[in-house]
Short mmCIF file of C-alpha atoms in Angstrom, two decimals:
data_model
loop_
_atom_site.label_atom_id
_atom_site.label_comp_id
_atom_site.label_asym_id
_atom_site.label_seq_id
_atom_site.Cartn_x
_atom_site.Cartn_y
_atom_site.Cartn_z
CA MET A 59 -15.69 -46.87 59.30
CA PRO A 60 -13.71 -43.69 60.07
CA LYS A 61 -10.87 -45.01 57.91
CA ILE A 62 -13.26 -45.66 55.02
CA ARG A 63 -14.69 -42.14 55.34
CA THR A 64 -11.17 -40.71 55.37
CA LEU A 65 -10.25 -42.72 52.27
CA LYS A 66 -13.38 -41.52 50.47
CA THR A 67 -12.54 -37.94 51.43
CA TYR A 68 -9.01 -38.32 50.03
CA LEU A 69 -10.32 -39.90 46.83
CA LEU A 70 -12.89 -37.13 46.42
CA ALA A 71 -10.21 -34.49 46.98
CA ILE A 72 -7.95 -36.14 44.41
CA LEU A 73 -10.83 -36.35 41.94
CA VAL A 74 -11.68 -32.67 42.42
CA PHE A 75 -8.02 -31.68 42.10
CA CYS A 76 -7.58 -33.68 38.89
CA SER A 77 -10.79 -32.24 37.46
CA PHE A 78 -9.66 -28.70 38.24
CA TYR A 79 -6.26 -29.47 36.74
CA PHE A 80 -7.41 -31.06 33.49
CA LEU A 81 -10.30 -28.63 32.99
CA GLY A 82 -7.85 -25.74 33.34
CA ILE A 83 -9.63 -24.15 36.29
CA PHE A 84 -6.34 -23.60 38.11
CA ASP A 85 -4.96 -21.92 34.99
CA HIS A 86 -7.94 -19.56 34.89
CA ILE A 87 -7.48 -18.76 38.58
CA PHE A 88 -3.77 -18.02 38.33
CA ALA A 89 -3.82 -16.25 34.94
CA THR A 90 -2.53 -12.66 34.96
CA PRO A 91 -5.31 -10.08 34.35
CA PHE A 92 -5.21 -8.73 30.80
CA ARG A 93 -4.94 -5.14 32.04
CA LYS A 94 -1.31 -6.01 32.86
CA PHE A 95 -0.62 -7.24 29.33
CA GLN A 96 2.88 -6.86 27.96
CA TRP A 97 4.79 -9.02 25.52
CA PRO A 98 8.46 -9.99 25.51
CA PRO A 99 11.13 -8.87 24.96
CA TYR A 100 9.59 -5.69 26.42
CA VAL A 101 11.19 -3.17 24.06
CA ASN A 102 9.69 -0.03 22.55
CA VAL A 103 8.30 -1.67 19.43
CA ASN A 104 6.58 1.48 18.17
CA GLU A 105 9.87 3.36 18.20
CA GLN A 106 11.58 0.67 16.13
CA VAL A 107 8.66 0.47 13.70
CA ASP A 108 8.70 4.25 13.23
CA LEU A 109 12.40 4.06 12.37
CA ARG A 110 11.77 1.39 9.77
CA MET A 111 8.78 3.27 8.32
CA ARG A 112 11.08 6.27 7.77
CA GLY A 113 13.64 4.10 6.03
CA LEU A 114 16.09 4.13 8.94
CA ARG A 115 17.86 1.17 10.50
CA SER A 116 16.80 -0.38 13.78
CA ASN A 117 19.02 0.32 16.77
CA ILE A 118 18.31 -2.97 18.60
CA LEU A 119 18.70 -6.64 17.72
CA TYR A 120 15.78 -8.58 16.29
CA GLU A 121 13.88 -10.95 18.56
CA ASN A 122 13.01 -13.33 15.72
CA ASP A 123 15.23 -14.79 13.04
CA TRP A 124 13.00 -15.08 9.98
CA ALA A 125 15.69 -16.85 7.91
CA SER A 126 13.31 -19.70 7.03
CA VAL A 127 10.79 -17.10 5.86
CA TYR A 128 13.24 -15.03 3.86
CA HIS A 129 14.70 -18.08 2.13
CA HIS A 130 12.16 -18.93 -0.56
CA ARG A 131 12.24 -22.41 -2.03
CA LEU A 132 9.74 -21.20 -4.63
CA GLU A 133 8.87 -17.64 -5.67
CA PRO A 134 6.16 -16.13 -7.87
CA HIS A 135 7.14 -15.03 -11.34
CA SER A 136 8.75 -11.63 -11.56
CA GLN A 137 5.79 -9.94 -13.27
CA LEU A 138 3.65 -10.34 -10.15
CA CYS A 139 3.88 -6.92 -8.49
CA ALA A 140 6.40 -5.77 -11.10
CA GLU A 141 6.64 -2.03 -11.72
CA GLY A 142 3.52 -0.80 -13.46
CA HIS A 143 1.73 -4.07 -12.64
CA TYR A 144 0.57 -3.31 -9.12
CA PRO A 145 -2.87 -4.57 -8.09
CA LEU A 146 -5.27 -2.66 -5.88
CA VAL A 147 -5.49 -5.76 -3.67
CA LEU A 148 -2.87 -8.45 -3.22
CA ILE A 149 -4.61 -11.68 -2.21
CA ALA A 150 -2.30 -13.95 -0.22
CA VAL A 151 -3.91 -17.38 0.07
CA LYS A 152 -2.57 -19.54 2.89
CA SER A 153 -2.70 -23.02 1.43
CA ALA A 154 -1.51 -26.47 2.47
CA VAL A 155 1.14 -27.44 -0.05
CA ALA A 156 -0.73 -30.65 -0.96
CA ASN A 157 -4.00 -28.80 -1.73
CA PHE A 158 -3.39 -28.70 -5.49
CA ASP A 159 -7.08 -29.05 -6.39
CA ARG A 160 -8.16 -26.12 -4.20
CA ARG A 161 -5.53 -23.83 -5.70
CA ALA A 162 -6.59 -24.86 -9.21
CA MET A 163 -10.21 -24.06 -8.40
CA ILE A 164 -9.36 -20.71 -6.82
CA ARG A 165 -7.38 -19.73 -9.95
CA GLN A 166 -10.50 -20.38 -12.01
CA LEU A 167 -12.80 -18.53 -9.64
CA TRP A 168 -12.09 -15.66 -7.27
CA GLY A 169 -8.30 -15.82 -7.51
CA LYS A 170 -8.00 -15.01 -11.19
CA GLU A 171 -6.59 -11.66 -12.23
CA ARG A 172 -9.20 -8.91 -12.47
CA ARG A 173 -9.05 -5.58 -14.24
CA ARG A 174 -11.30 -2.59 -14.58
CA ASN A 175 -10.35 -0.74 -17.73
CA THR A 176 -6.55 -0.49 -17.36
CA THR A 177 -6.55 -0.84 -13.56
CA LEU A 178 -5.39 -4.16 -12.13
CA LEU A 179 -7.77 -4.92 -9.28
CA ILE A 180 -6.38 -8.11 -7.80
CA ALA A 181 -3.39 -10.41 -8.04
CA THR A 182 -3.11 -13.68 -6.15
CA VAL A 183 -0.20 -15.49 -4.55
CA PHE A 184 -0.41 -18.81 -2.69
CA VAL A 185 1.68 -19.08 0.48
CA VAL A 186 2.81 -22.62 1.29
CA GLY A 187 5.49 -24.44 3.27
CA ARG A 188 7.58 -27.40 2.18
CA SER A 189 6.30 -30.94 2.45
CA VAL A 190 8.07 -33.86 4.10
CA GLU A 191 7.40 -35.75 0.85
CA ASP A 192 9.77 -34.96 -2.02
CA SER A 193 7.11 -35.94 -4.57
CA VAL A 194 4.76 -33.24 -3.25
CA ASN A 195 7.52 -30.62 -3.36
CA LEU A 196 8.36 -31.63 -6.94
CA LYS A 197 4.72 -31.34 -7.96
CA ALA A 198 4.58 -27.89 -6.35
CA GLU A 199 7.65 -26.83 -8.34
CA GLN A 200 5.94 -27.95 -11.55
CA GLU A 201 2.80 -26.06 -10.50
CA ASN A 202 4.81 -22.89 -9.98
CA ASP A 203 6.50 -23.33 -13.37
CA ARG A 204 3.04 -23.30 -14.98
CA HIS A 205 1.35 -20.58 -12.95
CA GLY A 206 4.11 -18.61 -11.25
CA ASP A 207 2.08 -17.81 -8.15
CA LEU A 208 3.55 -19.96 -5.34
CA LEU A 209 5.53 -18.53 -2.45
CA MET A 210 7.13 -21.42 -0.56
CA GLY A 211 9.11 -20.69 2.59
CA ASP A 212 11.81 -22.98 3.89
CA TYR A 213 9.70 -24.33 6.76
CA LEU A 214 7.50 -27.36 7.21
CA ASP A 215 3.94 -26.99 5.97
CA ALA A 216 2.05 -27.55 9.22
CA TYR A 217 -0.74 -25.92 11.22
CA GLY A 218 1.75 -24.82 13.87
CA ASN A 219 3.66 -22.82 11.25
CA ASN A 220 0.75 -20.63 10.14
CA THR A 221 2.45 -17.66 11.78
CA LEU A 222 5.41 -18.21 9.44
CA LYS A 223 2.99 -18.14 6.50
CA LEU A 224 1.63 -14.85 7.83
CA ILE A 225 5.14 -13.39 7.95
CA SER A 226 5.89 -14.75 4.46
CA ALA A 227 2.81 -13.01 3.08
CA LEU A 228 3.60 -9.73 4.84
CA GLN A 229 7.20 -9.84 3.66
CA PHE A 230 6.15 -10.35 0.03
CA ALA A 231 3.54 -7.59 0.26
CA VAL A 232 5.99 -5.14 1.82
CA GLU A 233 9.20 -5.92 -0.02
CA GLN A 234 7.85 -6.90 -3.44
CA CYS A 235 4.58 -4.99 -3.76
CA ASP A 236 4.85 -2.04 -1.39
CA ALA A 237 5.20 0.62 -4.07
CA GLY A 238 1.79 0.03 -5.59
CA VAL A 239 -0.43 -2.33 -3.62
CA SER A 240 -3.07 -0.53 -1.57
CA TYR A 241 -4.51 -3.45 0.39
CA VAL A 242 -3.70 -7.04 1.31
CA LEU A 243 -6.25 -9.82 1.81
CA LEU A 244 -4.90 -12.76 3.82
CA VAL A 245 -7.26 -15.70 3.32
CA ASP A 246 -7.39 -19.48 3.75
CA ASP A 247 -7.96 -21.79 0.80
CA ASP A 248 -11.30 -23.08 2.14
CA TYR A 249 -12.98 -19.68 1.84
CA HIS A 250 -15.38 -18.17 -0.65
CA VAL A 251 -14.42 -14.62 -1.61
CA SER A 252 -16.56 -12.13 -3.51
CA ILE A 253 -14.11 -9.90 -5.36
CA ARG A 254 -16.91 -7.54 -6.30
CA ASN A 255 -17.93 -7.00 -2.68
CA LEU A 256 -14.30 -6.83 -1.55
CA VAL A 257 -13.41 -4.08 -4.00
CA PHE A 258 -16.69 -2.29 -3.30
CA MET A 259 -15.89 -2.41 0.43
CA LEU A 260 -12.39 -1.00 -0.03
CA LEU A 261 -13.30 1.71 -2.53
CA GLY A 262 -16.16 2.78 -0.29
CA SER A 263 -14.04 2.77 2.86
CA SER A 264 -13.14 6.00 4.59
CA THR A 265 -9.73 4.47 5.40
CA THR A 266 -7.03 4.98 2.79
CA ALA A 267 -4.08 2.72 2.05
CA ASN A 268 -1.84 5.08 4.04
CA GLU A 269 -3.94 4.72 7.19
CA ASP A 270 -4.35 1.74 9.49
CA LEU A 271 -6.94 -0.87 8.53
CA TYR A 272 -7.15 -4.31 10.16
CA ALA A 273 -10.58 -5.72 9.36
CA GLY A 274 -12.56 -8.95 9.19
CA TYR A 275 -14.39 -11.12 11.71
CA ARG A 276 -13.34 -9.86 15.13
CA PHE A 277 -12.87 -12.06 18.18
CA ASP A 278 -12.57 -11.05 21.84
CA SER A 279 -11.65 -14.36 23.41
CA SER A 280 -9.54 -16.17 25.99
CA PRO A 281 -7.02 -19.00 25.65
CA PHE A 282 -8.19 -22.60 25.85
CA ARG A 283 -7.05 -23.84 29.24
CA SER A 284 -8.58 -27.32 29.23
CA ARG A 285 -5.84 -29.89 28.77
CA TRP A 286 -8.20 -32.02 26.70
CA ASN A 287 -8.55 -29.30 24.07
CA LYS A 288 -6.26 -29.65 21.04
CA HIS A 289 -5.64 -25.88 21.21
CA TYR A 290 -4.66 -25.97 24.88
CA VAL A 291 -2.41 -23.06 25.88
CA PRO A 292 -0.43 -23.38 29.15
CA LEU A 293 0.29 -20.35 31.32
CA SER A 294 3.97 -20.71 30.48
CA VAL A 295 3.16 -19.92 26.83
CA TYR A 296 0.50 -17.26 27.39
CA PRO A 297 0.06 -16.11 31.01
CA PHE A 298 -2.80 -13.61 30.57
CA SER A 299 -6.51 -14.11 31.19
CA SER A 300 -7.60 -13.09 27.69
CA TYR A 301 -6.23 -12.32 24.26
CA PRO A 302 -6.06 -8.87 22.71
CA PRO A 303 -8.90 -8.33 20.20
CA TYR A 304 -7.97 -9.96 16.91
CA ILE A 305 -9.35 -10.76 13.47
CA SER A 306 -9.95 -14.39 12.53
CA ALA A 307 -6.98 -15.52 10.45
CA GLY A 308 -9.29 -17.10 7.86
CA ALA A 309 -9.84 -13.77 6.11
CA VAL A 310 -8.09 -10.52 7.07
CA VAL A 311 -7.91 -7.22 5.20
CA LEU A 312 -4.92 -4.97 5.84
CA SER A 313 -4.12 -1.58 4.43
CA ARG A 314 -0.66 -1.03 2.98
CA GLN A 315 0.37 0.93 6.09
CA THR A 316 -0.85 -1.75 8.50
CA ALA A 317 0.87 -4.52 6.54
CA LYS A 318 4.17 -2.62 6.76
CA ARG A 319 3.83 -1.79 10.44
CA MET A 320 2.94 -5.37 11.34
CA PHE A 321 5.79 -6.78 9.28
CA TYR A 322 8.33 -4.53 10.96
CA ALA A 323 6.82 -5.19 14.41
CA SER A 324 7.05 -8.96 13.90
CA HIS A 325 10.84 -8.74 14.18
CA TYR A 326 10.70 -7.40 17.75
CA LEU A 327 7.93 -9.46 19.37
CA ARG A 328 8.17 -12.99 20.75
CA TYR A 329 6.85 -15.59 18.29
CA TYR A 330 3.37 -17.00 18.94
CA PRO A 331 2.22 -20.13 17.06
CA PHE A 332 -1.36 -18.97 16.31
CA ASP A 333 -1.17 -16.43 13.49
CA ASP A 334 -4.40 -14.60 14.29
CA ILE A 335 -3.37 -14.16 17.94
CA PHE A 336 0.11 -13.00 16.91
CA ALA A 337 -1.47 -10.44 14.56
CA GLY A 338 -3.74 -9.32 17.41
CA ILE A 339 -0.74 -8.91 19.72
CA MET A 340 1.04 -6.80 17.11
CA ALA A 341 -2.06 -4.69 16.51
CA HIS A 342 -2.57 -4.15 20.25
CA ILE A 343 1.01 -3.00 20.79
CA LEU A 344 0.91 -0.79 17.68
CA GLY A 345 -2.37 0.79 18.76
CA ILE A 346 -4.33 -0.54 15.77
CA GLU A 347 -7.99 -1.26 16.52
CA PRO A 348 -9.39 -4.42 14.85
CA THR A 349 -12.50 -3.55 12.84
CA HIS A 350 -15.34 -6.07 12.84
CA ASP A 351 -17.14 -6.48 9.52
CA GLY A 352 -20.23 -8.67 9.53
CA ASN A 353 -19.73 -9.41 5.83
CA PHE A 354 -16.84 -11.67 6.81
CA ARG A 355 -18.37 -14.99 7.86
CA PHE A 356 -16.36 -17.21 10.17
CA TRP A 357 -18.91 -19.81 11.20
CA GLN A 358 -19.68 -22.48 8.63
CA SER A 359 -23.28 -22.67 7.47
CA TRP A 360 -24.77 -26.16 7.34
CA SER A 361 -26.97 -25.23 4.38
CA TYR A 362 -26.17 -23.05 1.41
CA ASN A 363 -28.69 -20.44 0.33
CA PRO A 364 -27.41 -17.92 -2.22
CA GLY A 365 -29.61 -15.23 -0.73
CA ASP A 366 -27.52 -15.39 2.45
CA TYR A 367 -24.29 -14.55 0.60
CA LEU A 368 -25.31 -11.56 -1.50
CA ASP A 369 -23.40 -9.04 0.62
CA VAL A 370 -20.65 -11.36 1.88
CA VAL A 371 -17.01 -10.45 1.29
CA ALA A 372 -15.49 -13.72 2.54
CA ALA A 373 -17.04 -16.82 4.09
CA HIS A 374 -15.60 -19.94 5.70
CA GLY A 375 -16.69 -23.49 4.97
CA PHE A 376 -16.02 -23.98 1.25
CA ALA A 377 -13.52 -26.81 1.23
CA ASP A 378 -15.95 -28.66 -1.03
CA LEU A 379 -14.95 -27.55 -4.53
CA ASP A 380 -18.43 -27.90 -6.01
CA LEU A 381 -19.82 -25.68 -3.27
CA MET A 382 -17.02 -23.16 -3.83
CA ARG A 383 -17.85 -23.01 -7.55
CA ARG A 384 -21.56 -22.67 -6.87
CA ALA A 385 -21.02 -19.82 -4.41
CA PHE A 386 -18.77 -18.03 -6.89
CA LEU A 387 -21.23 -18.35 -9.77
CA ASP A 388 -24.08 -17.17 -7.55
CA SER A 389 -22.07 -14.15 -6.39
CA GLU A 390 -21.00 -13.22 -9.93
CA ALA A 391 -24.24 -13.82 -11.79
CA ASP A 392 -27.01 -11.28 -12.19
CA VAL A 393 -30.04 -12.00 -10.04
CA SER A 394 -33.02 -12.29 -12.39
CA VAL A 395 -36.68 -12.65 -11.61
CA SER A 396 -39.60 -13.02 -13.97
CA TYR A 397 -43.29 -12.60 -13.27
CA SER A 398 -46.21 -13.18 -15.59
CA HIS A 399 -49.39 -11.21 -15.07
CA PRO A 400 -52.85 -12.05 -16.41
CA SER A 401 -53.13 -11.11 -20.08
CA PRO A 402 -52.88 -8.48 -21.53
CA HIS A 403 -50.30 -7.36 -18.95
CA PRO A 404 -46.68 -7.73 -20.05
CA VAL A 405 -44.12 -10.15 -18.73
CA PHE A 406 -41.77 -8.26 -16.45
CA VAL A 407 -38.14 -9.12 -15.82
CA ALA A 408 -36.31 -7.31 -13.03
CA THR A 409 -32.56 -7.74 -12.93
CA LEU A 410 -30.13 -6.38 -10.39
CA LYS A 411 -26.90 -5.47 -12.15
CA ILE A 412 -23.84 -4.77 -10.06
CA GLN A 413 -21.71 -3.82 -13.03
CA GLY A 414 -19.28 -1.41 -11.47
CA LEU A 415 -17.26 -1.03 -8.35
CA ALA A 416 -18.69 2.08 -6.73
CA PRO A 417 -22.20 2.74 -5.38
CA VAL A 418 -23.09 4.85 -8.41
CA ASP A 419 -22.64 1.76 -10.58
CA ARG A 420 -25.22 -0.25 -8.68
CA LEU A 421 -28.56 -0.04 -10.42
CA ILE A 422 -31.77 -1.85 -11.03
CA LYS A 423 -32.45 -2.60 -14.68
CA LEU A 424 -36.05 -3.21 -15.66
CA GLN A 425 -36.82 -4.85 -19.00
CA HIS A 426 -40.23 -5.81 -20.31
CA ALA A 427 -41.43 -8.05 -23.11
CA ARG A 428 -44.92 -7.85 -24.61
CA ALA A 429 -45.10 -11.42 -25.83
CA LEU A 430 -45.48 -14.29 -23.40
CA GLN A 431 -43.24 -16.49 -25.53
CA HIS A 432 -40.29 -14.30 -24.54
CA GLN A 433 -40.52 -15.46 -20.95
CA SER A 434 -38.61 -18.64 -21.83
CA ARG A 435 -35.48 -16.49 -22.15
CA TYR A 436 -35.66 -15.55 -18.52
CA HIS A 437 -34.96 -17.46 -15.35
CA ARG A 438 -37.98 -18.67 -13.43
CA ILE A 439 -37.49 -18.57 -9.68
CA ASP A 440 -38.68 -20.26 -6.54
CA GLU A 441 -39.69 -18.64 -3.27
CA PRO A 442 -36.19 -18.55 -1.67
CA SER A 443 -34.86 -16.75 -4.76
CA LEU A 444 -37.71 -14.24 -4.57
CA ALA A 445 -36.74 -13.50 -0.98
CA ALA A 446 -33.10 -13.18 -2.02
CA TRP A 447 -34.04 -10.76 -4.81
CA ILE A 448 -36.02 -8.54 -2.45
CA LYS A 449 -33.15 -8.63 0.05
CA LEU A 450 -30.73 -7.64 -2.71
CA ILE A 451 -32.85 -4.65 -3.73
CA ARG A 452 -33.04 -3.44 -0.15
CA LEU A 453 -29.29 -3.93 0.26
CA VAL A 454 -28.55 -1.71 -2.72
CA VAL A 455 -30.96 0.94 -1.50
CA GLN A 456 -29.30 1.02 1.91
CA LYS A 457 -25.83 1.25 0.37
CA ARG A 458 -26.69 4.45 -1.49
CA PRO A 459 -28.06 7.65 0.06
CA VAL A 460 -30.51 8.35 -2.81
CA ARG A 461 -33.50 6.21 -3.62
CA LYS A 462 -33.90 6.80 -7.33
CA TRP A 463 -32.03 5.50 -10.36
CA THR A 464 -32.64 6.27 -14.02
CA TRP A 465 -32.10 3.63 -16.69
CA ARG A 466 -32.76 3.68 -20.44
CA SER A 467 -33.97 0.30 -21.63
CA ASN A 468 -31.87 -1.40 -24.28
CA ASP A 469 -35.00 -2.75 -25.96
CA CYS A 470 -37.49 0.07 -26.32
CA LYS A 471 -35.32 3.06 -25.34
CA THR A 472 -37.90 4.20 -22.83
CA LYS A 473 -36.78 6.08 -19.78
CA ILE A 474 -37.71 4.28 -16.59
CA GLU A 475 -37.49 5.76 -13.14
CA ILE A 476 -37.72 3.48 -10.16
CA ASP A 477 -38.61 4.83 -6.76
CA TYR A 478 -37.77 2.56 -3.83
CA ALA A 479 -39.41 2.28 -0.46
CA ILE A 480 -36.76 1.04 1.96
CA CYS A 481 -39.17 -0.05 4.66
CA SER A 482 -41.46 -2.09 2.38
CA GLN A 483 -41.11 -4.55 -0.46
CA ASP A 484 -42.90 -2.58 -3.16
CA PHE A 485 -41.62 -0.34 -5.93
CA THR A 486 -43.17 1.69 -8.71
CA VAL A 487 -42.30 2.14 -12.37
CA VAL A 488 -43.19 5.77 -12.96
CA ASN A 489 -43.43 5.65 -16.75
CA ASP A 490 -47.04 4.38 -16.75
CA VAL A 491 -45.82 0.87 -17.38
CA CYS A 492 -46.65 -1.03 -14.25
CA THR A 493 -46.93 -0.83 -10.48
CA ILE A 494 -45.77 -3.90 -8.61
CA ASP A 495 -46.33 -4.94 -5.03
CA ALA A 496 -43.80 -7.72 -4.47
CA SER A 497 -45.78 -9.19 -1.59
CA THR A 498 -48.75 -10.04 -3.85
CA ILE A 499 -46.98 -11.19 -7.02
CA LYS A 500 -47.65 -14.73 -8.16
CA GLN A 501 -45.01 -16.80 -9.91
CA PRO A 502 -45.51 -17.64 -13.61
#
């Protein structure tokens, strides 16, 4: 009996040890506290970056050889970021080289060139690696011949090389577009992007292109230590208890200055395979604080409701091309609502128009038609759309410090003033036309 008890004790001890080992508990115990964070090769990175920012040469050797990044198997056409053709925002889409359909859809939707008057707002480049299949590489070459927007580095297109795609995008932004591009959006090809909200965000930002901006969905997390996790990180690769704060790599906005500083810093810091963590390490060492923006959505929604995406800049979970198209059309279209009141009251149509790019261009346009037959021209809505419309009105009110807009109707040339109540759902048309309480309105 004593021998059996001893054997059971040994087996239990082995079981506990193995559990601790495979669950990563030992790694958590022996991890170095983050307050002691430093990153090899332990040089003064800020000093070297300052030299490069002033156009001077570095006085130490590089840690990383980015030869595979600098050698481009495919490059965008020369007019992209050519002199006099600089966009406000360069969108660098990290795409798997075989995702031809996604790139085609993005070109039709949020990746197409946008202008406001003579100002180029966005230009898009797709960052890919080379495939192990020659047929895929050949198809990519043909794609670039047609569209001229592929940047292919001389490295394998794989998840573990996403950091190389990050460096490729930064290099292109800094060396090809630095003179005129104000901001860079790094984004994955399974994201929905609202260009209107993106430009509105940047033009309304207090941070200029010549200041540091590193924004998106912020994480404060720790490495995965469980050996059963596909993202397992051993202490030999990352010895610290937590990561520096970082922005999810799915969608990241950088100012021109931050893009340059990160690109220069990447030469002097030990390579890390996860691109968002590597960017967080660079930001931490450079003293750049990651800015969380709730309008960047990282977590995929299991159901799509357009009312939930009215203020979104970028959202994850749109690998389905039909869903990506639907989200784009919903974000671009005017939100229209029609109500019919008991005769002889008119049919009212309220439309939110986000026509411009600054808060002053956001307005509520109210049209009215005296004849009921006109209501067929307008979009009838269901309850979720009504809620979305009310949410959109309140969003616009909160974005602008004043509560009153003036609009002259295209139809009857009457001046309409709309006074908003932020804390309720009602509004008033002052011109003796109608007073509406949105909570009591019945659908037509």
